[in-house]
PDB file of C-alpha atoms in Angstrom:
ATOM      1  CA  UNK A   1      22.133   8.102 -20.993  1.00 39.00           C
ATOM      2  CA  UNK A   2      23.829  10.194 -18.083  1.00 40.00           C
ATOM      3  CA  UNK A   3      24.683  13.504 -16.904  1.00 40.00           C
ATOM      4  CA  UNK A   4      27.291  15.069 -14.790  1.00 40.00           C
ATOM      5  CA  UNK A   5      25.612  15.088 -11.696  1.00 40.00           C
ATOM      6  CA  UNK A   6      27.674  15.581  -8.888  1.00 41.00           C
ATOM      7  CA  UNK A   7      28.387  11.776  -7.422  1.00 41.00           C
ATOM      8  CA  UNK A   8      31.816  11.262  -7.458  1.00 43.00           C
ATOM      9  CA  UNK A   9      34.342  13.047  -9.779  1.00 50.00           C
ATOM     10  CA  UNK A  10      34.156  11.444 -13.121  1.00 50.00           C
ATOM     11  CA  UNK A  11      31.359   8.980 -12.746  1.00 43.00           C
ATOM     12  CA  UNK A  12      28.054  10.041 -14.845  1.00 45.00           C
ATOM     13  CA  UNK A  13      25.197   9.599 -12.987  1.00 48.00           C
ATOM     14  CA  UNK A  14      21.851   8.088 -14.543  1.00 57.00           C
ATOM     15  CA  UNK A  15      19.270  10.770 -15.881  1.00 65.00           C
ATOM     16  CA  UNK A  16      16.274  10.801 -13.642  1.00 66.00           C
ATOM     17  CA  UNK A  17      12.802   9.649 -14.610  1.00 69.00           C
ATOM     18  CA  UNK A  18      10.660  12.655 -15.016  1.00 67.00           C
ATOM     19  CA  UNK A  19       7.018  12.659 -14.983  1.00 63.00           C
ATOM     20  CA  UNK A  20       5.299  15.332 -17.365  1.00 71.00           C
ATOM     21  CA  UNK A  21       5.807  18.163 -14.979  1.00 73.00           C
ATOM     22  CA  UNK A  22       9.639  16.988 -14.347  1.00 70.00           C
ATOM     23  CA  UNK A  23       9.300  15.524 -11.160  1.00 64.00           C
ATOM     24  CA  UNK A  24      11.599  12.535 -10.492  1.00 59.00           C
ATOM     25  CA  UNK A  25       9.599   9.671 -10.857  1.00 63.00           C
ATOM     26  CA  UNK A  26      10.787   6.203 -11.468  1.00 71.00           C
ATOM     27  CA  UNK A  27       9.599   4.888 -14.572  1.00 80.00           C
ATOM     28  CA  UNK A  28      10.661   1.275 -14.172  1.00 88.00           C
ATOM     29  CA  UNK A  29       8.136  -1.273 -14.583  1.00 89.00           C
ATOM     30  CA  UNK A  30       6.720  -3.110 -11.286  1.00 90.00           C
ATOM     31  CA  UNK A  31       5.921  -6.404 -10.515  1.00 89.00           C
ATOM     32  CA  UNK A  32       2.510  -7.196  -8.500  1.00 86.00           C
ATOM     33  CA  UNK A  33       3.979  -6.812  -5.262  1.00 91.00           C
ATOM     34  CA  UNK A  34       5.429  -3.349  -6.554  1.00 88.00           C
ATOM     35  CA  UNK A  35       8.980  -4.392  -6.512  1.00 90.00           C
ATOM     36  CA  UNK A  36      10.876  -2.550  -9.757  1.00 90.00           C
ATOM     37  CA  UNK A  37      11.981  -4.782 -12.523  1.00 90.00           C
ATOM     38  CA  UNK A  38      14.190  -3.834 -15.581  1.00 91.00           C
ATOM     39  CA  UNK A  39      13.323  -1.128 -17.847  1.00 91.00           C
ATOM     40  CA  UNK A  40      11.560  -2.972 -20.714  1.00 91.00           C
ATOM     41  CA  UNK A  41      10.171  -5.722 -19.053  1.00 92.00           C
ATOM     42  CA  UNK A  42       6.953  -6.354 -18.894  1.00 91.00           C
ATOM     43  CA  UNK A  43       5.077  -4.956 -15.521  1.00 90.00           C
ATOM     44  CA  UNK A  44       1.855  -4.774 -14.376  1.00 89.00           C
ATOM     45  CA  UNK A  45       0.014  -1.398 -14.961  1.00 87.00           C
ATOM     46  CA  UNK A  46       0.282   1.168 -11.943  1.00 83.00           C
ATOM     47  CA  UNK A  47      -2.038   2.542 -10.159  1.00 81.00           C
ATOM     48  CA  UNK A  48      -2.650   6.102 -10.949  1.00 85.00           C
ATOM     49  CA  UNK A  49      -1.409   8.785  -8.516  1.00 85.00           C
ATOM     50  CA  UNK A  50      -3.853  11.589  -6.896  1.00 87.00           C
ATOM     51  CA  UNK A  51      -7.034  10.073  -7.371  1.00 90.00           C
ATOM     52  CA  UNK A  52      -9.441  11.643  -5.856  1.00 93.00           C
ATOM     53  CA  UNK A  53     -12.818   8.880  -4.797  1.00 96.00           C
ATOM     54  CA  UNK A  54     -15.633   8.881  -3.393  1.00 96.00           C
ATOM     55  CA  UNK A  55     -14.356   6.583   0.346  1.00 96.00           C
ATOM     56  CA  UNK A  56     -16.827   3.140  -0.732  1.00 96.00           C
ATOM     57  CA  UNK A  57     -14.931   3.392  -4.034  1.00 97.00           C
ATOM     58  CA  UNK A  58     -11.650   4.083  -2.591  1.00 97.00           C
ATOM     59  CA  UNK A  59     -12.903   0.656  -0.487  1.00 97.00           C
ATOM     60  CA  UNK A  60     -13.648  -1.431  -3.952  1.00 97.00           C
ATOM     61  CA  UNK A  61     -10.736  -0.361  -5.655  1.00 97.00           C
ATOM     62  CA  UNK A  62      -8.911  -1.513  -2.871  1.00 98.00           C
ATOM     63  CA  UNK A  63     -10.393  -4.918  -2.663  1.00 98.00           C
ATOM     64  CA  UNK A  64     -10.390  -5.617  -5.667  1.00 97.00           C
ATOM     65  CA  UNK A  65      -6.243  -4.943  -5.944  1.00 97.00           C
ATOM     66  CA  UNK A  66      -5.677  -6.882  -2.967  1.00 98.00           C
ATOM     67  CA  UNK A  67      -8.171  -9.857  -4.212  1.00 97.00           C
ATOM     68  CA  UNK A  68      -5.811  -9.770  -7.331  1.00 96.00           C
ATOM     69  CA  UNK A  69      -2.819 -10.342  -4.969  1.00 96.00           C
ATOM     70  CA  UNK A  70      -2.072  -6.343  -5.541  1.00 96.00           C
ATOM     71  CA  UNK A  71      -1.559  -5.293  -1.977  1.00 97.00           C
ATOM     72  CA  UNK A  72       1.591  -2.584  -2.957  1.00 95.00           C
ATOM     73  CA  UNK A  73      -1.223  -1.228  -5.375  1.00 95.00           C
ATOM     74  CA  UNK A  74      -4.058  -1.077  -3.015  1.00 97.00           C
ATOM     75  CA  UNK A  75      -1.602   0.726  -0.323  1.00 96.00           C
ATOM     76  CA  UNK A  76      -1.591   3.668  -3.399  1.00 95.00           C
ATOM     77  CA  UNK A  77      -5.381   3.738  -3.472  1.00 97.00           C
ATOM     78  CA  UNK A  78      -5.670   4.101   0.472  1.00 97.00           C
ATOM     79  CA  UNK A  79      -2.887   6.646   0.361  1.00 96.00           C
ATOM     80  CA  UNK A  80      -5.032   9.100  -2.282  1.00 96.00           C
ATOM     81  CA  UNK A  81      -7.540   8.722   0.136  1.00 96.00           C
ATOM     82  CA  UNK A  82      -4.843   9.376   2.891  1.00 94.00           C
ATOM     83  CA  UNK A  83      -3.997  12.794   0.897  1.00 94.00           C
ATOM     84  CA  UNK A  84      -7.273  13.824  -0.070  1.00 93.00           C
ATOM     85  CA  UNK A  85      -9.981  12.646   2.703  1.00 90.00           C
ATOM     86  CA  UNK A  86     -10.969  14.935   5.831  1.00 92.00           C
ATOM     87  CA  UNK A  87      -8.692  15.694   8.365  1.00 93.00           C
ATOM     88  CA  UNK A  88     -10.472  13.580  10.512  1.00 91.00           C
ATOM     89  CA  UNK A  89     -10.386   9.920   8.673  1.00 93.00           C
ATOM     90  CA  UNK A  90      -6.672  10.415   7.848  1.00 94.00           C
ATOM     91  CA  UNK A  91      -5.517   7.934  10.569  1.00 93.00           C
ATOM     92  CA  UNK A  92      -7.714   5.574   9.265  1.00 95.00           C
ATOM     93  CA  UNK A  93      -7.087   5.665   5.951  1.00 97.00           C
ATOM     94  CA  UNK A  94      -2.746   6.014   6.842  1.00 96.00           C
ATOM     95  CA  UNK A  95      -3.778   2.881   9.067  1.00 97.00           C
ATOM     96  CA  UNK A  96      -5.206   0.679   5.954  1.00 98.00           C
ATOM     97  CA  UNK A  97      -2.225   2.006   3.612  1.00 98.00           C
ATOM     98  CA  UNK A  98      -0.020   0.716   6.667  1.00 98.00           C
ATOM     99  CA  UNK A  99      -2.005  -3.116   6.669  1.00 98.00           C
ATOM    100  CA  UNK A 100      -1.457  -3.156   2.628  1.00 98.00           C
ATOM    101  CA  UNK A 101       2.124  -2.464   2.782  1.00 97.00           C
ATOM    102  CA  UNK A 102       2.538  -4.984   6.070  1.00 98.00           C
ATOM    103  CA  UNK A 103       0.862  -7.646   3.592  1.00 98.00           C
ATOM    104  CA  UNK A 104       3.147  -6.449   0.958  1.00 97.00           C
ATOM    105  CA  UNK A 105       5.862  -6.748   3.041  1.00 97.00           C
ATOM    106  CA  UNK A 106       4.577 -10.323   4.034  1.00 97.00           C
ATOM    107  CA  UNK A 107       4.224 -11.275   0.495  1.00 97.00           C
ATOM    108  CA  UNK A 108       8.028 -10.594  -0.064  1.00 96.00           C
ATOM    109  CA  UNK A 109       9.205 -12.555   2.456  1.00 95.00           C
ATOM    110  CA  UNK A 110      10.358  -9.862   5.011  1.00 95.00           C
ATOM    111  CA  UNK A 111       9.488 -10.522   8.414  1.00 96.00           C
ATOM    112  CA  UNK A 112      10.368  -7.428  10.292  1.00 96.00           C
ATOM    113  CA  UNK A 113       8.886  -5.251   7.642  1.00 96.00           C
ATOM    114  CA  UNK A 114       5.792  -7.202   7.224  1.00 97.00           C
ATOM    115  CA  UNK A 115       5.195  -7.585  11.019  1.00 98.00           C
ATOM    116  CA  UNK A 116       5.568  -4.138  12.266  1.00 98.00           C
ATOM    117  CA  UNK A 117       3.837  -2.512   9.936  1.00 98.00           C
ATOM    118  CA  UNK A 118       0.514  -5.516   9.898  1.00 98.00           C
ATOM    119  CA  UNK A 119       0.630  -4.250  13.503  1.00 98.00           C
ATOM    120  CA  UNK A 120       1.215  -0.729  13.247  1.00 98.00           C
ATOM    121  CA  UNK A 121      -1.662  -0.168  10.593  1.00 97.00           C
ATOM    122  CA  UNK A 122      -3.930  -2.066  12.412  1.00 97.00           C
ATOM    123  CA  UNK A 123      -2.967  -0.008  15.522  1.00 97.00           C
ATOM    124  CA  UNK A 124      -3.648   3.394  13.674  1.00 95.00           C
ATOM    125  CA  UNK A 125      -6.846   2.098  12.497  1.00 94.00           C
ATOM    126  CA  UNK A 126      -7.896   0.739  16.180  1.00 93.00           C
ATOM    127  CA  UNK A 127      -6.755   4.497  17.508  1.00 92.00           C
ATOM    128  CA  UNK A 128      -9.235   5.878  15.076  1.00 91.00           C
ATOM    129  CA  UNK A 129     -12.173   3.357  15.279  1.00 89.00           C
ATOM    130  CA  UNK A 130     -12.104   4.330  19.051  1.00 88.00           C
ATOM    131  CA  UNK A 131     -13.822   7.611  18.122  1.00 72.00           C
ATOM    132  CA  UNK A 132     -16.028   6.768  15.687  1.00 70.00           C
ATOM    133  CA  UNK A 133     -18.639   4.674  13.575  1.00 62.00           C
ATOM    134  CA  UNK A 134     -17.123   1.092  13.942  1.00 66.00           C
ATOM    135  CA  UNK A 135     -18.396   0.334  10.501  1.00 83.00           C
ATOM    136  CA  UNK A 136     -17.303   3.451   8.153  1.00 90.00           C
ATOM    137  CA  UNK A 137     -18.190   3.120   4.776  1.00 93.00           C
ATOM    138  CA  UNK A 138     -18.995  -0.508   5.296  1.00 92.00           C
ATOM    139  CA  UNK A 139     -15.885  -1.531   6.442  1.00 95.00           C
ATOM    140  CA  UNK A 140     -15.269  -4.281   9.162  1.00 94.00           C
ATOM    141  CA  UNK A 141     -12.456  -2.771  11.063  1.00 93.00           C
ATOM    142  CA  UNK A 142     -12.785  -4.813  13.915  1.00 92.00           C
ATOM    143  CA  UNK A 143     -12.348  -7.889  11.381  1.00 94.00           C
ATOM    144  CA  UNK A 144      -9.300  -5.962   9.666  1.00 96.00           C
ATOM    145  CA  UNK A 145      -7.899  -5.453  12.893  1.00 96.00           C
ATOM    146  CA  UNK A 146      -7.831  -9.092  13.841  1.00 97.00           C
ATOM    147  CA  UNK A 147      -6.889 -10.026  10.668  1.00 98.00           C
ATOM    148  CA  UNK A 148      -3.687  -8.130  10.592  1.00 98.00           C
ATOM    149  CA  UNK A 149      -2.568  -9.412  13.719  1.00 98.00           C
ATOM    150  CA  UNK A 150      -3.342 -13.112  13.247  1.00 98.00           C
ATOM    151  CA  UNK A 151      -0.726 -12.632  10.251  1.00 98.00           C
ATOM    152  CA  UNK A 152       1.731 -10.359  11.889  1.00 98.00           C
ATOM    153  CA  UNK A 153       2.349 -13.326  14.226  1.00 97.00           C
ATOM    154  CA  UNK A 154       1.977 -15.924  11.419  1.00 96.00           C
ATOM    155  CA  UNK A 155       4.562 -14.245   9.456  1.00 96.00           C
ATOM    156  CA  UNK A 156       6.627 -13.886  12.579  1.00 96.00           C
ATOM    157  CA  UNK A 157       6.151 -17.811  12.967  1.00 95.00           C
ATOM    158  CA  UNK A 158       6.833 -18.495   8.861  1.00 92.00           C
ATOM    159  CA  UNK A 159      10.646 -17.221   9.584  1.00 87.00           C
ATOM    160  CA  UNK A 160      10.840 -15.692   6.021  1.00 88.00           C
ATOM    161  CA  UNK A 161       8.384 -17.728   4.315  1.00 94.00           C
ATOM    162  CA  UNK A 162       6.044 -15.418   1.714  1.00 96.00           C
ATOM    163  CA  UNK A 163       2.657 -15.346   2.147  1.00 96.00           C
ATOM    164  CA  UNK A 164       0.517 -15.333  -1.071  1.00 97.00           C
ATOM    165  CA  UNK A 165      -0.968 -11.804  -1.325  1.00 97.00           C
ATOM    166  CA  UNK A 166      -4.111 -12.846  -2.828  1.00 97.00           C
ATOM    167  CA  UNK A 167      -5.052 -15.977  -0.348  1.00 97.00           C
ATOM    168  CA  UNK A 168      -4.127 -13.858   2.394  1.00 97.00           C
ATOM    169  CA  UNK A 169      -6.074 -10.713   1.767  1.00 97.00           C
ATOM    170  CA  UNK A 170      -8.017  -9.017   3.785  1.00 97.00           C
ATOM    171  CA  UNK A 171     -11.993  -8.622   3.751  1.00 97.00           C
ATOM    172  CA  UNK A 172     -12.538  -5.212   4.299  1.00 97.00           C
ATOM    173  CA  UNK A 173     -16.111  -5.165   4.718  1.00 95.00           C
ATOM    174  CA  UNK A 174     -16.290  -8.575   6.125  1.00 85.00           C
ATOM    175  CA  UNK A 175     -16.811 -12.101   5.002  1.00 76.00           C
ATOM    176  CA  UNK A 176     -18.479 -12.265   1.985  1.00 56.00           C
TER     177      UNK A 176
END
C-alpha cells in the first residue's frame, strides 16, 4: 500500500521498493530493452548490480546480452566495469555503457536519445583509444566506433523507426 509521504496534502504516496539494505530500488519487472512493465508481469531476469569481472569477461557478458537483443542489460555490465575498473579505463568503459544505451535508445524508437548518445559513447571511447592499446582486451574499438556512427545517422534517417537490438548489435571484438 501507501504512506503519508509528503506529496500533496491528503494524497498517499506509493511505498518505495527497497532492496535488502533499504535502498529505493524499483522492483518492477523489465522488458528486454529495460523499459518497466507492471508489477506481476512477467520480465526478463536483471542483470545483477556491482559485479565485479575480470575486463574480457565484462566483454562476453556484454556480447552475449547485446547478441540476445539485451543492449539496456549490457549497458549494466559495462557500467560495473565503469565503477569498479582503474581510473584510467573509466572513459572507455562510460563510453561502451554510452553505445549500449544509444542502441537501447535506438531500439525504442527515440531518435534524439538514441543518436546523441551512439555518438557520444563512441566519442568517449575514441578520446580514450587515443592514448592507448587500440585493441584492449580484444576489443575492436575502431570497428565499435564506426559502428555507432553508421547507426546514429541511420536512426537519424529511420525518423522514429526501432531498430532491432539484436540484428543491430555491435561486434565488440570484431567480425566473427
Amino acid at each position: 500500500m501507501g504512506s503519508m509521504d509528503s506529496t500533496s496534502p491528503g494524497r498517499r504516496a506509493a511505498a518505495r521498493d527497497r532492496d535488502d539494505e533499504g535502498r529505493a530500488r524499483n522492483a518492477r519487472p523489465r522488458d528486454g530493452l529495460g523499459r518497466p512493465l507492471p508489477y506481476g508481469a512477467p520480465g526478463v531476469p536483471r542483470q545483477p548490480e556491482g559485479v565485479v569481472r575480470r575486463p574480457e569477461e565484462s566483454v562476453a557478458e556484454a556480447q552475449r546480452l547485446l547478441d540476445e537483443g539485451k543492449p539496456f542489460h549490457a549497458h549494466e555490465v559495462f557500467e560495473d566495469a565503469w565503477k569498479s575498473g582503474p581510473e584510467g579505463e573509466r572513459e572507455l568503459w562510460r563510453g561502451l555503457a554510452q553505445l549500449a544505451v544509444g542502441l537501447t535508445h535506438a531500439a525504442r524508437g527515440n531518435v534524439t536519445g538514441g543518436a546523441r548518445l551512439l555518438r557520444r559513447g563512441a566519442g568517449s571511447a575514441e578520446k580514450w583509444a587515443a592514448g592507448a592499446d587500440f585493441r584492449p582486451y580484444g576489443m575492436d574499438l575502431a570497428g565499435v566506433i564506426s559502428w555507432a556512427r553508421e547507426l546514429a545517422a541511420e536512426v537519424e534517417r529511420g525518423g522514429g523507426v526501432p531498430v532491432d537490438a539484436a540484428a543491430r548489435a555491435p561486434r565488440l571484438r570484431g567480425a566473427s
